Structures are given as structure tokens and as C-alpha cells.
Amino acid sequence: MKYRKKPVEIEAVQFADDPDTLIKINDGLGLDPVNVSYEDPDNPVLKIPTLEGVMTAQVGDYIIKGVNGEFYPCKPDIFKETYEPSGLSVDGKLLAEKLAVPSEREVDKQARRERRRKGLL
């Protein structure tokens, strides 16, 4: 038997070593405290406590807040294959929702209404 992943909306911030991004991770996602390690100054990493232990995120990785409030890092290529924006936002403010795709039932209802309007039903 095959299964398909349920559509889930998540919150995520792409990690960058700058104060604005660290604030978004801290305040926007609620990951507290933000723990950036500068052991290698050219490659800072963010240490994230996860359900599986402490994981590290490198600059460019996405920090995801899961459906149960858990956090985990995700590489950019995997993130882009797995997720798509649920709406357009700038600085965390939603500007426009994606157009919803009507369900089969809604399409059938619209088709019946159109046939009734034309006198075919």
C-alpha cells in the first residue's frame, strides 16, 4: 500500500548569522535561547535542541518549527523539494494567501449550478 504525506503548514526561518535573523528565530519561532557557536568563525552554527538530541544548523539551513512545537534544521535543497509557501509574506507579515484549489465536490456543485442556469437540469 502507498501513502501520501498529509499537507501540513509549518513555520520556518532560514538561518543567517545576522541580528535580524536571530531575532526572527528567537521571537518568531520561539526557539529560545538562540545558541550560535563560533568555534569556526568562518562557519558559525546554530545548536538546536531536538527530540533526537542537539543538532546543528549551518548558515543557509532552514530552522523548522514542527506541528508539535518541536524544532529541527533542514538543508535548503530538501526544504525546497518538501515545502512551498502557504502565502506571500515580508518580515513575517502575510500579504496574500495562495488561491485555494476547489475540491471535487465544489467543482461538481459549480457545474450543476451552471447547467441549471442554462436550463439543462
Coordinates of N, CA and C in Angstrom, one line a residue:
M1 N 0.8 -1.2 0.0 CA 0.0 0.0 0.0 C 0.9 1.2 0.0
K2 N 0.5 2.2 -0.7 CA 1.2 3.5 -0.8 C 0.5 4.5 0.1
Y3 N 1.3 5.5 0.6 CA 0.8 6.5 1.5 C 1.3 7.9 1.0
R4 N 0.6 8.9 1.2 CA 1.0 10.2 0.8 C 1.1 11.1 2.1
K5 N 2.0 12.0 2.2 CA 2.2 12.8 3.3 C 1.1 13.8 3.4
K6 N 0.5 14.0 4.6 CA -0.6 15.0 4.7 C 0.0 16.4 4.6
P7 N -0.8 17.3 4.0 CA -0.4 18.6 3.9 C -0.3 19.3 5.3
V8 N 0.8 19.8 5.7 CA 1.0 20.4 7.0 C 1.6 21.8 6.8
E9 N 1.1 22.8 7.5 CA 1.7 24.1 7.5 C 2.7 24.2 8.6
I10 N 3.9 24.7 8.3 CA 4.9 24.8 9.3 C 5.5 26.2 9.3
E11 N 6.2 26.6 10.3 CA 6.9 27.9 10.4 C 8.3 27.6 10.2
A12 N 9.0 28.4 9.4 CA 10.5 28.2 9.2 C 11.2 29.5 9.0
V13 N 12.4 29.6 9.4 CA 13.3 30.7 9.1 C 14.6 30.2 8.6
Q14 N 15.1 30.8 7.5 CA 16.4 30.4 7.0 C 17.5 31.1 7.9
F15 N 18.4 30.3 8.4 CA 19.5 30.7 9.3 C 20.5 31.5 8.5
A16 N 20.7 32.7 9.1 CA 21.8 33.6 8.6 C 22.4 34.2 9.9
D17 N 23.7 34.5 9.8 CA 24.4 35.0 11.0 C 24.3 36.5 11.0
D18 N 23.1 37.0 11.3 CA 22.9 38.4 11.4 C 21.8 38.6 12.5
P19 N 21.8 39.8 13.2 CA 20.9 40.0 14.3 C 19.4 39.9 13.9
D20 N 19.0 40.4 12.7 CA 17.6 40.3 12.3 C 17.1 38.9 12.2
T21 N 17.9 38.0 11.7 CA 17.5 36.6 11.5 C 17.5 35.9 12.9
L22 N 18.5 36.2 13.7 CA 18.5 35.6 15.1 C 17.2 36.1 15.9
I23 N 16.8 37.3 15.7 CA 15.6 37.8 16.3 C 14.4 37.0 15.8
K24 N 14.3 36.8 14.5 CA 13.2 36.0 13.9 C 13.1 34.6 14.4
I25 N 14.3 34.0 14.5 CA 14.4 32.6 15.1 C 13.9 32.6 16.5
N26 N 14.4 33.6 17.3 CA 14.1 33.7 18.7 C 12.6 34.1 18.9
D27 N 12.2 35.2 18.4 CA 10.9 35.7 18.7 C 9.8 35.1 17.8
G28 N 10.1 35.0 16.5 CA 9.1 34.4 15.5 C 8.8 33.0 15.7
L29 N 9.9 32.2 15.9 CA 9.7 30.7 16.0 C 9.5 30.3 17.5
G30 N 10.1 31.1 18.4 CA 10.1 30.8 19.8 C 11.2 29.9 20.2
L31 N 12.2 29.8 19.4 CA 13.4 29.0 19.8 C 14.2 29.8 20.7
D32 N 14.3 29.4 22.0 CA 14.9 30.2 23.0 C 15.8 29.4 23.9
P33 N 17.0 29.7 24.2 CA 17.7 30.8 23.7 C 18.4 30.4 22.4
V34 N 18.7 31.4 21.5 CA 19.4 31.1 20.3 C 20.8 30.8 20.7
N35 N 21.4 29.7 20.3 CA 22.7 29.3 20.7 C 23.6 29.2 19.4
V36 N 24.3 30.2 19.1 CA 25.2 30.2 17.9 C 26.6 30.0 18.4
S37 N 27.2 29.0 17.8 CA 28.6 28.6 18.1 C 29.6 29.2 17.1
Y38 N 30.6 29.9 17.5 CA 31.6 30.5 16.7 C 32.9 29.8 16.8
E39 N 32.9 28.5 17.1 CA 34.2 27.7 17.2 C 35.0 27.9 15.9
D40 N 34.3 27.9 14.7 CA 35.0 28.2 13.5 C 34.4 29.5 13.0
P41 N 35.0 30.6 13.2 CA 34.5 31.9 12.9 C 33.9 32.1 11.4
D42 N 34.5 31.3 10.5 CA 34.1 31.4 9.1 C 32.8 30.6 8.9
N43 N 32.4 29.7 9.8 CA 31.3 28.8 9.6 C 30.5 28.7 11.0
P44 N 29.8 29.8 11.3 CA 29.0 29.7 12.6 C 27.9 28.7 12.4
V45 N 27.6 28.0 13.5 CA 26.5 27.0 13.5 C 25.5 27.4 14.6
L46 N 24.3 27.0 14.4 CA 23.2 27.2 15.4 C 22.9 25.8 16.0
K47 N 23.1 25.7 17.3 CA 22.8 24.5 18.0 C 21.3 24.4 18.4
I48 N 20.6 23.4 18.0 CA 19.2 23.3 18.2 C 18.9 22.0 19.0
P49 N 18.2 22.2 20.2 CA 17.8 21.0 20.9 C 16.6 20.4 20.2
T50 N 16.7 19.1 19.8 CA 15.6 18.5 19.1 C 15.2 17.3 19.9
L51 N 14.2 16.6 19.4 CA 13.7 15.4 20.1 C 14.7 14.3 20.1
E52 N 15.7 14.3 19.1 CA 16.7 13.3 18.9 C 18.0 13.8 19.5
G53 N 18.1 14.9 20.2 CA 19.3 15.4 20.7 C 19.7 16.7 20.1
V54 N 20.8 17.3 20.4 CA 21.2 18.6 19.8 C 21.7 18.4 18.4
M55 N 21.2 19.2 17.5 CA 21.6 19.1 16.1 C 22.1 20.5 15.7
T56 N 22.9 20.6 14.7 CA 23.4 21.9 14.3 C 22.9 22.3 12.9
A57 N 22.7 23.6 12.8 CA 22.3 24.2 11.5 C 23.4 25.1 11.1
Q58 N 23.8 25.0 9.8 CA 24.7 25.9 9.2 C 24.0 27.1 8.5
V59 N 24.8 28.1 8.2 CA 24.2 29.3 7.6 C 23.6 28.8 6.2
G60 N 22.3 29.2 6.0 CA 21.6 28.7 4.8 C 20.6 27.7 5.1
D61 N 20.8 26.9 6.2 CA 19.8 25.9 6.5 C 18.5 26.5 7.0
Y62 N 17.4 25.8 6.9 CA 16.2 26.3 7.5 C 16.0 25.7 8.9
I63 N 15.4 26.6 9.8 CA 15.0 26.1 11.1 C 13.5 26.0 11.0
I64 N 13.0 24.8 11.3 CA 11.6 24.5 11.2 C 11.0 24.3 12.5
K65 N 9.9 24.9 12.7 CA 9.1 24.6 13.9 C 8.0 23.6 13.5
G66 N 8.0 22.4 14.0 CA 7.1 21.4 13.6 C 5.7 21.6 14.2
V67 N 4.8 20.7 13.9 CA 3.4 20.8 14.3 C 3.2 20.7 15.8
N68 N 4.1 20.0 16.5 CA 4.0 19.9 17.9 C 4.9 20.8 18.7
G69 N 5.4 21.9 18.0 CA 6.3 22.8 18.6 C 7.8 22.4 18.7
E70 N 8.1 21.3 18.1 CA 9.5 20.9 18.1 C 10.3 21.6 17.0
F71 N 11.6 21.7 17.2 CA 12.4 22.4 16.2 C 13.4 21.4 15.6
Y72 N 13.8 21.6 14.3 CA 14.8 20.8 13.7 C 15.3 21.6 12.5
P73 N 16.6 21.3 12.1 CA 17.2 22.0 10.9 C 16.9 21.2 9.7
C74 N 16.9 21.9 8.5 CA 16.7 21.3 7.2 C 17.5 21.9 6.2
K75 N 18.2 21.1 5.4 CA 19.1 21.7 4.3 C 18.2 22.4 3.3
P76 N 18.7 23.4 2.6 CA 17.9 24.2 1.7 C 17.4 23.4 0.5
D77 N 18.1 22.5 0.0 CA 17.6 21.7 -1.2 C 16.5 20.8 -0.8
I78 N 16.6 20.2 0.4 CA 15.5 19.3 0.9 C 14.3 20.2 1.2
F79 N 14.5 21.3 1.8 CA 13.4 22.2 2.2 C 12.6 22.6 0.9
K80 N 13.3 23.0 -0.2 CA 12.6 23.4 -1.4 C 11.9 22.3 -2.1
E81 N 12.4 21.0 -1.9 CA 11.6 19.9 -2.5 C 10.4 19.5 -1.7
T82 N 10.5 19.8 -0.4 CA 9.4 19.3 0.5 C 8.3 20.4 0.8
Y83 N 8.7 21.7 0.8 CA 7.8 22.7 1.2 C 7.6 23.7 0.1
E84 N 6.4 24.4 0.2 CA 6.2 25.6 -0.7 C 5.5 26.6 0.2
P85 N 5.6 27.9 -0.2 CA 5.0 28.9 0.7 C 3.5 28.8 0.7
S86 N 2.9 29.0 1.9 CA 1.5 29.0 2.0 C 0.9 30.3 1.7
G87 N 1.7 31.3 1.6 CA 1.2 32.7 1.2 C 2.5 33.5 1.1
L88 N 2.3 34.7 0.6 CA 3.4 35.7 0.4 C 3.6 36.5 1.7
S89 N 4.8 36.5 2.2 CA 5.0 37.3 3.4 C 6.3 38.1 3.3
V90 N 6.3 39.2 4.0 CA 7.5 40.0 4.1 C 7.7 40.3 5.6
D91 N 8.9 40.0 6.1 CA 9.2 40.2 7.5 C 8.2 39.5 8.4
G92 N 7.7 38.4 8.0 CA 6.7 37.6 8.8 C 5.3 38.1 8.7
K93 N 5.0 39.1 7.9 CA 3.6 39.6 7.7 C 3.0 39.0 6.4
L94 N 1.9 38.4 6.6 CA 1.2 37.7 5.4 C 0.6 38.8 4.5
L95 N 1.0 38.8 3.3 CA 0.5 39.8 2.3 C -0.7 39.3 1.5
A96 N -0.6 38.0 1.1 CA -1.7 37.5 0.2 C -1.6 36.0 0.4
E97 N -2.8 35.4 0.5 CA -2.9 33.9 0.5 C -2.9 33.4 -0.9
K98 N -2.3 32.1 -1.0 CA -2.4 31.5 -2.3 C -3.8 31.2 -2.6
L99 N -4.2 31.2 -3.9 CA -5.5 30.8 -4.3 C -5.8 29.4 -3.9
A100 N -6.9 29.2 -3.3 CA -7.2 27.8 -2.9 C -7.7 27.0 -4.1
V101 N -7.3 25.8 -4.2 CA -7.8 24.9 -5.2 C -9.1 24.3 -4.8
P102 N -10.2 24.5 -5.6 CA -11.5 24.0 -5.2 C -11.5 22.4 -5.1
S103 N -12.3 21.9 -4.2 CA -12.4 20.5 -4.1 C -13.2 19.9 -5.2
E104 N -13.2 18.6 -5.4 CA -14.0 18.0 -6.5 C -15.5 18.2 -6.2
R105 N -15.9 18.2 -5.0 CA -17.3 18.5 -4.6 C -17.7 19.9 -5.0
E106 N -16.8 20.8 -4.7 CA -17.1 22.2 -5.1 C -17.2 22.4 -6.6
V107 N -16.3 21.7 -7.3 CA -16.3 21.8 -8.8 C -17.7 21.2 -9.3
D108 N -18.1 20.1 -8.8 CA -19.4 19.5 -9.1 C -20.5 20.4 -8.9
K109 N -20.5 21.0 -7.7 CA -21.6 22.0 -7.4 C -21.7 23.1 -8.4
Q110 N -20.5 23.7 -8.7 CA -20.4 24.8 -9.7 C -20.9 24.3 -11.0
A111 N -20.6 23.1 -11.4 CA -21.0 22.6 -12.7 C -22.5 22.4 -12.8
R112 N -23.1 21.9 -11.7 CA -24.6 21.7 -11.6 C -25.3 23.1 -11.6
R113 N -24.7 24.0 -10.9 CA -25.3 25.4 -10.9 C -25.3 25.9 -12.4
E114 N -24.2 25.8 -13.0 CA -24.1 26.3 -14.4 C -25.1 25.6 -15.3
R115 N -25.2 24.3 -15.2 CA -26.2 23.5 -16.1 C -27.6 23.9 -15.7
R116 N -27.9 24.2 -14.4 CA -29.3 24.6 -14.0 C -29.5 26.0 -14.7
R117 N -28.5 26.9 -14.6 CA -28.7 28.2 -15.1 C -29.0 28.2 -16.6
K118 N -28.4 27.2 -17.3 CA -28.6 27.1 -18.8 C -29.8 26.3 -19.1
G119 N -30.5 25.8 -18.1 CA -31.8 25.1 -18.3 C -31.6 23.7 -18.7
L120 N -30.4 23.1 -18.4 CA -30.1 21.7 -18.8 C -30.5 20.8 -17.7
L121 N -30.8 21.3 -16.5 CA -31.3 20.4 -15.4 C -32.6 20.8 -15.0

